[in-house]
PDB file of C-alpha atoms in Angstrom:
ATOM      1  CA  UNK A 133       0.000   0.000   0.000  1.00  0.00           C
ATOM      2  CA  UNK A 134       1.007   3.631  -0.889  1.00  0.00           C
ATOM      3  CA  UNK A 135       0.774   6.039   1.982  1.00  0.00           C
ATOM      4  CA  UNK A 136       2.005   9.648   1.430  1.00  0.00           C
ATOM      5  CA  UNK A 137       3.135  11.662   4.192  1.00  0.00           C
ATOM      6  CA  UNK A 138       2.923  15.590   3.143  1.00  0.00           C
ATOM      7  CA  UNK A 139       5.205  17.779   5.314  1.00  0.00           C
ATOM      8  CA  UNK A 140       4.692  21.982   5.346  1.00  0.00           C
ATOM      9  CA  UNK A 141       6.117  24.679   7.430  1.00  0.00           C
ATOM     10  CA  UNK A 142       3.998  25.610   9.960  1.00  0.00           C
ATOM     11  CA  UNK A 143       1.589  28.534   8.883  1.00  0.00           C
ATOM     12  CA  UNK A 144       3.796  30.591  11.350  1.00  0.00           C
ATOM     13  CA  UNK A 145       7.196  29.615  10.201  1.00  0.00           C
ATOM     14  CA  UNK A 146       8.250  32.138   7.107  1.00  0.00           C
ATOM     15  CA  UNK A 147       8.973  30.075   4.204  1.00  0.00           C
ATOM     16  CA  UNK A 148      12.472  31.775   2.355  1.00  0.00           C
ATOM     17  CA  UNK A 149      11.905  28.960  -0.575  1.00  0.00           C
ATOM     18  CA  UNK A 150       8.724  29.881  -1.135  1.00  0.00           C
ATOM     19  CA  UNK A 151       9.535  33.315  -1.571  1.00  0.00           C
ATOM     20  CA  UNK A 152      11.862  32.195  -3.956  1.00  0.00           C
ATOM     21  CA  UNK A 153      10.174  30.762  -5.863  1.00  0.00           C
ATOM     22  CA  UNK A 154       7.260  33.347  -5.989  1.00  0.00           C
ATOM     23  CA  UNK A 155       9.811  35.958  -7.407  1.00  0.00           C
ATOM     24  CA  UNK A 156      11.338  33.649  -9.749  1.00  0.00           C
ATOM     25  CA  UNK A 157       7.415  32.874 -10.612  1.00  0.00           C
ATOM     26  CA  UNK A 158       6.422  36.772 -11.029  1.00  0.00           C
ATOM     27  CA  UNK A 159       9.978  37.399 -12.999  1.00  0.00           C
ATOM     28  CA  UNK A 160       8.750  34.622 -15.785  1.00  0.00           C
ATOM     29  CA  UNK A 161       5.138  36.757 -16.002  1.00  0.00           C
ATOM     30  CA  UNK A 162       3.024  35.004 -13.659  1.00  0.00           C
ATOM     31  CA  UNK A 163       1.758  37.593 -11.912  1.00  0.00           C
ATOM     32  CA  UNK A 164      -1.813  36.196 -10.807  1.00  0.00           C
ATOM     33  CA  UNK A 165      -0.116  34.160  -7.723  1.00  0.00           C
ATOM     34  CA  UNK A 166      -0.536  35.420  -4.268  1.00  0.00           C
ATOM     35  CA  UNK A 167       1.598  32.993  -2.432  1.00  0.00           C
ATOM     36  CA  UNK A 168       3.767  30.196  -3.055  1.00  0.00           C
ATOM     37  CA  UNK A 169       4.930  27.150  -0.118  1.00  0.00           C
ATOM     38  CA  UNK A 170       7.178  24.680  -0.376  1.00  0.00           C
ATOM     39  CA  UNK A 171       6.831  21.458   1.470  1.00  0.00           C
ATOM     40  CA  UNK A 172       7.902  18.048   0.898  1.00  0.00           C
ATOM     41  CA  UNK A 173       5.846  14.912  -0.248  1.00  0.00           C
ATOM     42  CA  UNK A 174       6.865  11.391   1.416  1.00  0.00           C
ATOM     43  CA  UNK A 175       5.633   8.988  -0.244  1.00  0.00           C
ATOM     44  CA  UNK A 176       6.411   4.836   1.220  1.00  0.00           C
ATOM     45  CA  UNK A 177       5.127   1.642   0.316  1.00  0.00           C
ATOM     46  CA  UNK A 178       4.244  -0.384   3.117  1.00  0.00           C
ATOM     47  CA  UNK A 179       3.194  -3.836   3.123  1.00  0.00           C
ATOM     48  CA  UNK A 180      -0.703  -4.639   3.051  1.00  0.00           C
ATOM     49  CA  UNK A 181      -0.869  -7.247   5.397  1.00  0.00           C
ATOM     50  CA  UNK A 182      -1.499  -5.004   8.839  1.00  0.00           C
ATOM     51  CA  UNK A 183      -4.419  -3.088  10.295  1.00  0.00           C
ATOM     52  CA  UNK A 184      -5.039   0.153   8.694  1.00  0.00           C
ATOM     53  CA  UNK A 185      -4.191   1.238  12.777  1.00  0.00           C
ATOM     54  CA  UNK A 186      -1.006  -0.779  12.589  1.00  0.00           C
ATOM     55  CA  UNK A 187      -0.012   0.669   9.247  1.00  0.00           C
ATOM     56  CA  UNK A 188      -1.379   4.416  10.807  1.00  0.00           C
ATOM     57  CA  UNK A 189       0.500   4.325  14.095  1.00  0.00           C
ATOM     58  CA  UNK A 190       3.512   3.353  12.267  1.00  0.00           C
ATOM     59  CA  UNK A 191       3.775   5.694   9.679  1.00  0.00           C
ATOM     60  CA  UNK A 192       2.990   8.746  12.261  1.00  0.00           C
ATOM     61  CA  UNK A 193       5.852   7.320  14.479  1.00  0.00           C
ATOM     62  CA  UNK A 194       8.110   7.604  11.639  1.00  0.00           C
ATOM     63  CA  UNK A 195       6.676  10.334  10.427  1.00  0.00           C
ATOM     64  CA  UNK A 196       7.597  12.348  13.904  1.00  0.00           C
ATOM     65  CA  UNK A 197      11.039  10.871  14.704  1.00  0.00           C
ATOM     66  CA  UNK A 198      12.274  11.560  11.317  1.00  0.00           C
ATOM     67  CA  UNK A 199      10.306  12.611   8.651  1.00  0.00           C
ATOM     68  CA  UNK A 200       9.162  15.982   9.950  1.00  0.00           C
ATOM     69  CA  UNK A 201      10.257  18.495  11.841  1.00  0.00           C
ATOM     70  CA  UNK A 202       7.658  18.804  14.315  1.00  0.00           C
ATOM     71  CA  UNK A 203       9.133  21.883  15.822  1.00  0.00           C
ATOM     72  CA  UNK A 204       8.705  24.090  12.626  1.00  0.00           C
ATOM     73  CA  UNK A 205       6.642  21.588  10.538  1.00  0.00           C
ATOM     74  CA  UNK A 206       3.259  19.845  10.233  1.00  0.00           C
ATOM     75  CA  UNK A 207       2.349  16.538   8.476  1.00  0.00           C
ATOM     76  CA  UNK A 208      -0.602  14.829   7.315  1.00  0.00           C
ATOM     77  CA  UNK A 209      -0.820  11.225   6.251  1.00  0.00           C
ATOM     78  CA  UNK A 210      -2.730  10.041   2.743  1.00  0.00           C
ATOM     79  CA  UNK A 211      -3.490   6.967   1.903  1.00  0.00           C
ATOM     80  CA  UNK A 212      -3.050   6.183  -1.595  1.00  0.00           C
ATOM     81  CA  UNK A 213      -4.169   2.710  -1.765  1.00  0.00           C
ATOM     82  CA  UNK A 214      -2.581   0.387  -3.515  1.00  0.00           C
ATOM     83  CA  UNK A 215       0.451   0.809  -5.354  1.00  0.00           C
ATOM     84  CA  UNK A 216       1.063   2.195  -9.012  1.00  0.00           C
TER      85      UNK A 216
ATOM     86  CA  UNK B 106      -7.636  29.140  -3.920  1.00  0.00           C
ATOM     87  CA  UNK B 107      -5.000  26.888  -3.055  1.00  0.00           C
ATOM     88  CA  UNK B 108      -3.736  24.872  -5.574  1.00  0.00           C
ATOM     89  CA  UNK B 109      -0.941  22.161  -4.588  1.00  0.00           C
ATOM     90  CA  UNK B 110       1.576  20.770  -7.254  1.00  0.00           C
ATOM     91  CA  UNK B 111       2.873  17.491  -6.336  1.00  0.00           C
ATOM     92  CA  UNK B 112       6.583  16.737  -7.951  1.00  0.00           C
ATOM     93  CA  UNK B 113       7.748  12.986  -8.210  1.00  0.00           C
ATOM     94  CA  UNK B 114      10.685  11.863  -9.634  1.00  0.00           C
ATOM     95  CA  UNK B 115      10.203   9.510 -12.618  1.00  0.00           C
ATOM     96  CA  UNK B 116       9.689   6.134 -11.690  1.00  0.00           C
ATOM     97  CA  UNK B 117      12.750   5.224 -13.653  1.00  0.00           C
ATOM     98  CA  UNK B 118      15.116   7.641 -11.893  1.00  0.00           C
ATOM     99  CA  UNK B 119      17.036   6.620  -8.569  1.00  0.00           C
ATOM    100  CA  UNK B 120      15.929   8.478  -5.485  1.00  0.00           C
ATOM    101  CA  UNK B 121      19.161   8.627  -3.722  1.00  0.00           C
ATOM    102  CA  UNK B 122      17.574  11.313  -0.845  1.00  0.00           C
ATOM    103  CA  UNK B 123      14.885   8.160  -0.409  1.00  0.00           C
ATOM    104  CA  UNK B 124      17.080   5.924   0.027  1.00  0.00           C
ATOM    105  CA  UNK B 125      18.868   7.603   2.760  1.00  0.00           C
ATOM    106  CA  UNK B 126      15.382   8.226   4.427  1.00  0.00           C
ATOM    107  CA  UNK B 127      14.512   4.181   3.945  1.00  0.00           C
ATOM    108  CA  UNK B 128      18.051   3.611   5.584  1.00  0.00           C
ATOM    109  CA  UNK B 129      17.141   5.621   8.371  1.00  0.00           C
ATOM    110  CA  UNK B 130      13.894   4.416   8.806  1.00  0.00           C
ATOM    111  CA  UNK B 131      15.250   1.158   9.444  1.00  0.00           C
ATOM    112  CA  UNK B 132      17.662   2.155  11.289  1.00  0.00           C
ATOM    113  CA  UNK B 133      15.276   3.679  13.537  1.00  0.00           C
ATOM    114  CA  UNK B 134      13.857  -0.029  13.535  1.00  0.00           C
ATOM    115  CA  UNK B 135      10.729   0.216  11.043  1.00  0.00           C
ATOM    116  CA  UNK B 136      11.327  -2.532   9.109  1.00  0.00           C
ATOM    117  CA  UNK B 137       7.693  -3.018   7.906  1.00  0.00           C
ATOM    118  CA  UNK B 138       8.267  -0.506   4.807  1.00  0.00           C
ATOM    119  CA  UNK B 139       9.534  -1.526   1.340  1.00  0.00           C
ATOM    120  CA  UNK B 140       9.861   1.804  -0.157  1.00  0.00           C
ATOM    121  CA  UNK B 141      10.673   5.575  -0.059  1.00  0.00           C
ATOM    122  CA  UNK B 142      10.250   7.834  -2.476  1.00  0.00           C
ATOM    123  CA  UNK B 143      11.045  11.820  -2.014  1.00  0.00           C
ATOM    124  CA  UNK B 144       9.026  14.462  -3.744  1.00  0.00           C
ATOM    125  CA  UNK B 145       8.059  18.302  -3.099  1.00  0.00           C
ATOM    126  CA  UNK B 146       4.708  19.707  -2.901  1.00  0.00           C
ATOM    127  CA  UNK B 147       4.523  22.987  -3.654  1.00  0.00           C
ATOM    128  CA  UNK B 148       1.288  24.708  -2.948  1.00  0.00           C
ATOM    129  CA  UNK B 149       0.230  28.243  -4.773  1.00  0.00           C
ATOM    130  CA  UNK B 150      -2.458  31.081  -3.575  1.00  0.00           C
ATOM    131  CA  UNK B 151      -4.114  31.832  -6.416  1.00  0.00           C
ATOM    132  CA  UNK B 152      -7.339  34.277  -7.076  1.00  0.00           C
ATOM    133  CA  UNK B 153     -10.200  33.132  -7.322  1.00  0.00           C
ATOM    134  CA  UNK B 154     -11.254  35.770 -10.228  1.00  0.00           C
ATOM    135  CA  UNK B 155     -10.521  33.644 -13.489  1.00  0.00           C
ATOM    136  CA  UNK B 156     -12.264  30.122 -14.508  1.00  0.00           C
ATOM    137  CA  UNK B 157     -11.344  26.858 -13.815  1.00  0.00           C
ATOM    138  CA  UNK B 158      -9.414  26.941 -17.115  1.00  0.00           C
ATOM    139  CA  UNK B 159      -7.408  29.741 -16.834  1.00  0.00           C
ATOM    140  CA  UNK B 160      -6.213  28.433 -13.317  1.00  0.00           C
ATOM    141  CA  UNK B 161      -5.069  25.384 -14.509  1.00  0.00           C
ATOM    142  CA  UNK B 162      -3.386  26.593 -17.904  1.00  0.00           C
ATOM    143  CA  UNK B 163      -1.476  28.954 -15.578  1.00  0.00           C
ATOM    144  CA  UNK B 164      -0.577  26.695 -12.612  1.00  0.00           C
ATOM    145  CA  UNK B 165       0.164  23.838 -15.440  1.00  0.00           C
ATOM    146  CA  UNK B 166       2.574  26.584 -17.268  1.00  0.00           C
ATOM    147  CA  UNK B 167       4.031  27.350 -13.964  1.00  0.00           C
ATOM    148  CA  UNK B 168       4.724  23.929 -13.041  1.00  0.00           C
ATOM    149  CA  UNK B 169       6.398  23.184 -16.562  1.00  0.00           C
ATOM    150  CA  UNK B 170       8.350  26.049 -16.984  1.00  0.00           C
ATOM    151  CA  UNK B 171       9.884  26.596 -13.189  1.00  0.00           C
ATOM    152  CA  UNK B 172       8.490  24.380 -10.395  1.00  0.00           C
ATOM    153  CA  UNK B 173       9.481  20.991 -11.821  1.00  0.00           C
ATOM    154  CA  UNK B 174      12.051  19.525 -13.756  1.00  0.00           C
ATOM    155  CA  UNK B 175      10.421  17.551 -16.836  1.00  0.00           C
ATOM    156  CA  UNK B 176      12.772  15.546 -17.949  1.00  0.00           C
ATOM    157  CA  UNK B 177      13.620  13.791 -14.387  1.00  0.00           C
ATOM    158  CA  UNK B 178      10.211  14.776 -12.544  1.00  0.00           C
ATOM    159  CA  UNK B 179       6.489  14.532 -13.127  1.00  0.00           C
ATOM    160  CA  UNK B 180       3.824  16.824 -11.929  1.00  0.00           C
ATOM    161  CA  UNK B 181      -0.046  16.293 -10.736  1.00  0.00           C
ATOM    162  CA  UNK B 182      -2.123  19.618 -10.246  1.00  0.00           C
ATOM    163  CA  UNK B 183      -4.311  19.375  -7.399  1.00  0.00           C
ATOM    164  CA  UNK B 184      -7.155  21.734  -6.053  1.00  0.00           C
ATOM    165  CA  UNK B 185      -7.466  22.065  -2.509  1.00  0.00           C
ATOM    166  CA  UNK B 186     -10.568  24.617  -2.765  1.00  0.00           C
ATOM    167  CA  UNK B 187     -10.538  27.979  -0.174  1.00  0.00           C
ATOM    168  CA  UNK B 188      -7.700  28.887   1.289  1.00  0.00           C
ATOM    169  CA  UNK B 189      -7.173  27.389   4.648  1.00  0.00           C
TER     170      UNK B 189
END
């Protein structure tokens, strides 16, 4: 099973990458964006046989001891379903 | 609105920044996952003036001309409605 694990700065936290990349955006013409963040997609592949509350509290473990930053970041698990 | 660009890596190229992730993972003792895959997900504020199609033509444009890199990466357009 795919599960994807999308990571953003907290609303709070200013986002220098983003910024970035909203100049670089208005600099090529496209001026009808307001705001641009950049976060990061996780995507793993996890096996199927597990409870979906197995599979959940594992990939929010992980996802807090390593994948995000929980001090400047927020995540939010997706499952995808089965795998492409 | 808020429209999100997902950015994968082709399935063909090597994901050497999710492969240091899987390593850690493990390392960390989660053994139950087969896969990791790293992507971005960059989300734009756009106006809400301008139909459906203009939107996506511009946030499609966007994505091909700055925000990913076609000929290692794919993009998926997403709409996430109101802004949060």
């Amino acid at each position: 099973m795919k599960v994807a694990v999308k990571i953003r700065l907290k609303k709070s936290i200013l986002d220098p990458q983003g910024k970035a990349v909203h100049h670089a955006l208005q600099n090529l013409g496209f001026d009808g964006i307001n705001d641009v963040r950049v976060g990061k997609l996780i995507e793993l592949e996890v096996p199927d046989d597990g409870t979906p509350e197995t599979i959940h509290n594992m990939v929010e473990e992980a996802s807090r001891k390593l994948l995000a930053n929980t001090v400047i970041e927020d995540f939010e698990i997706e499952y995808l379903g089965e795998k492409a």
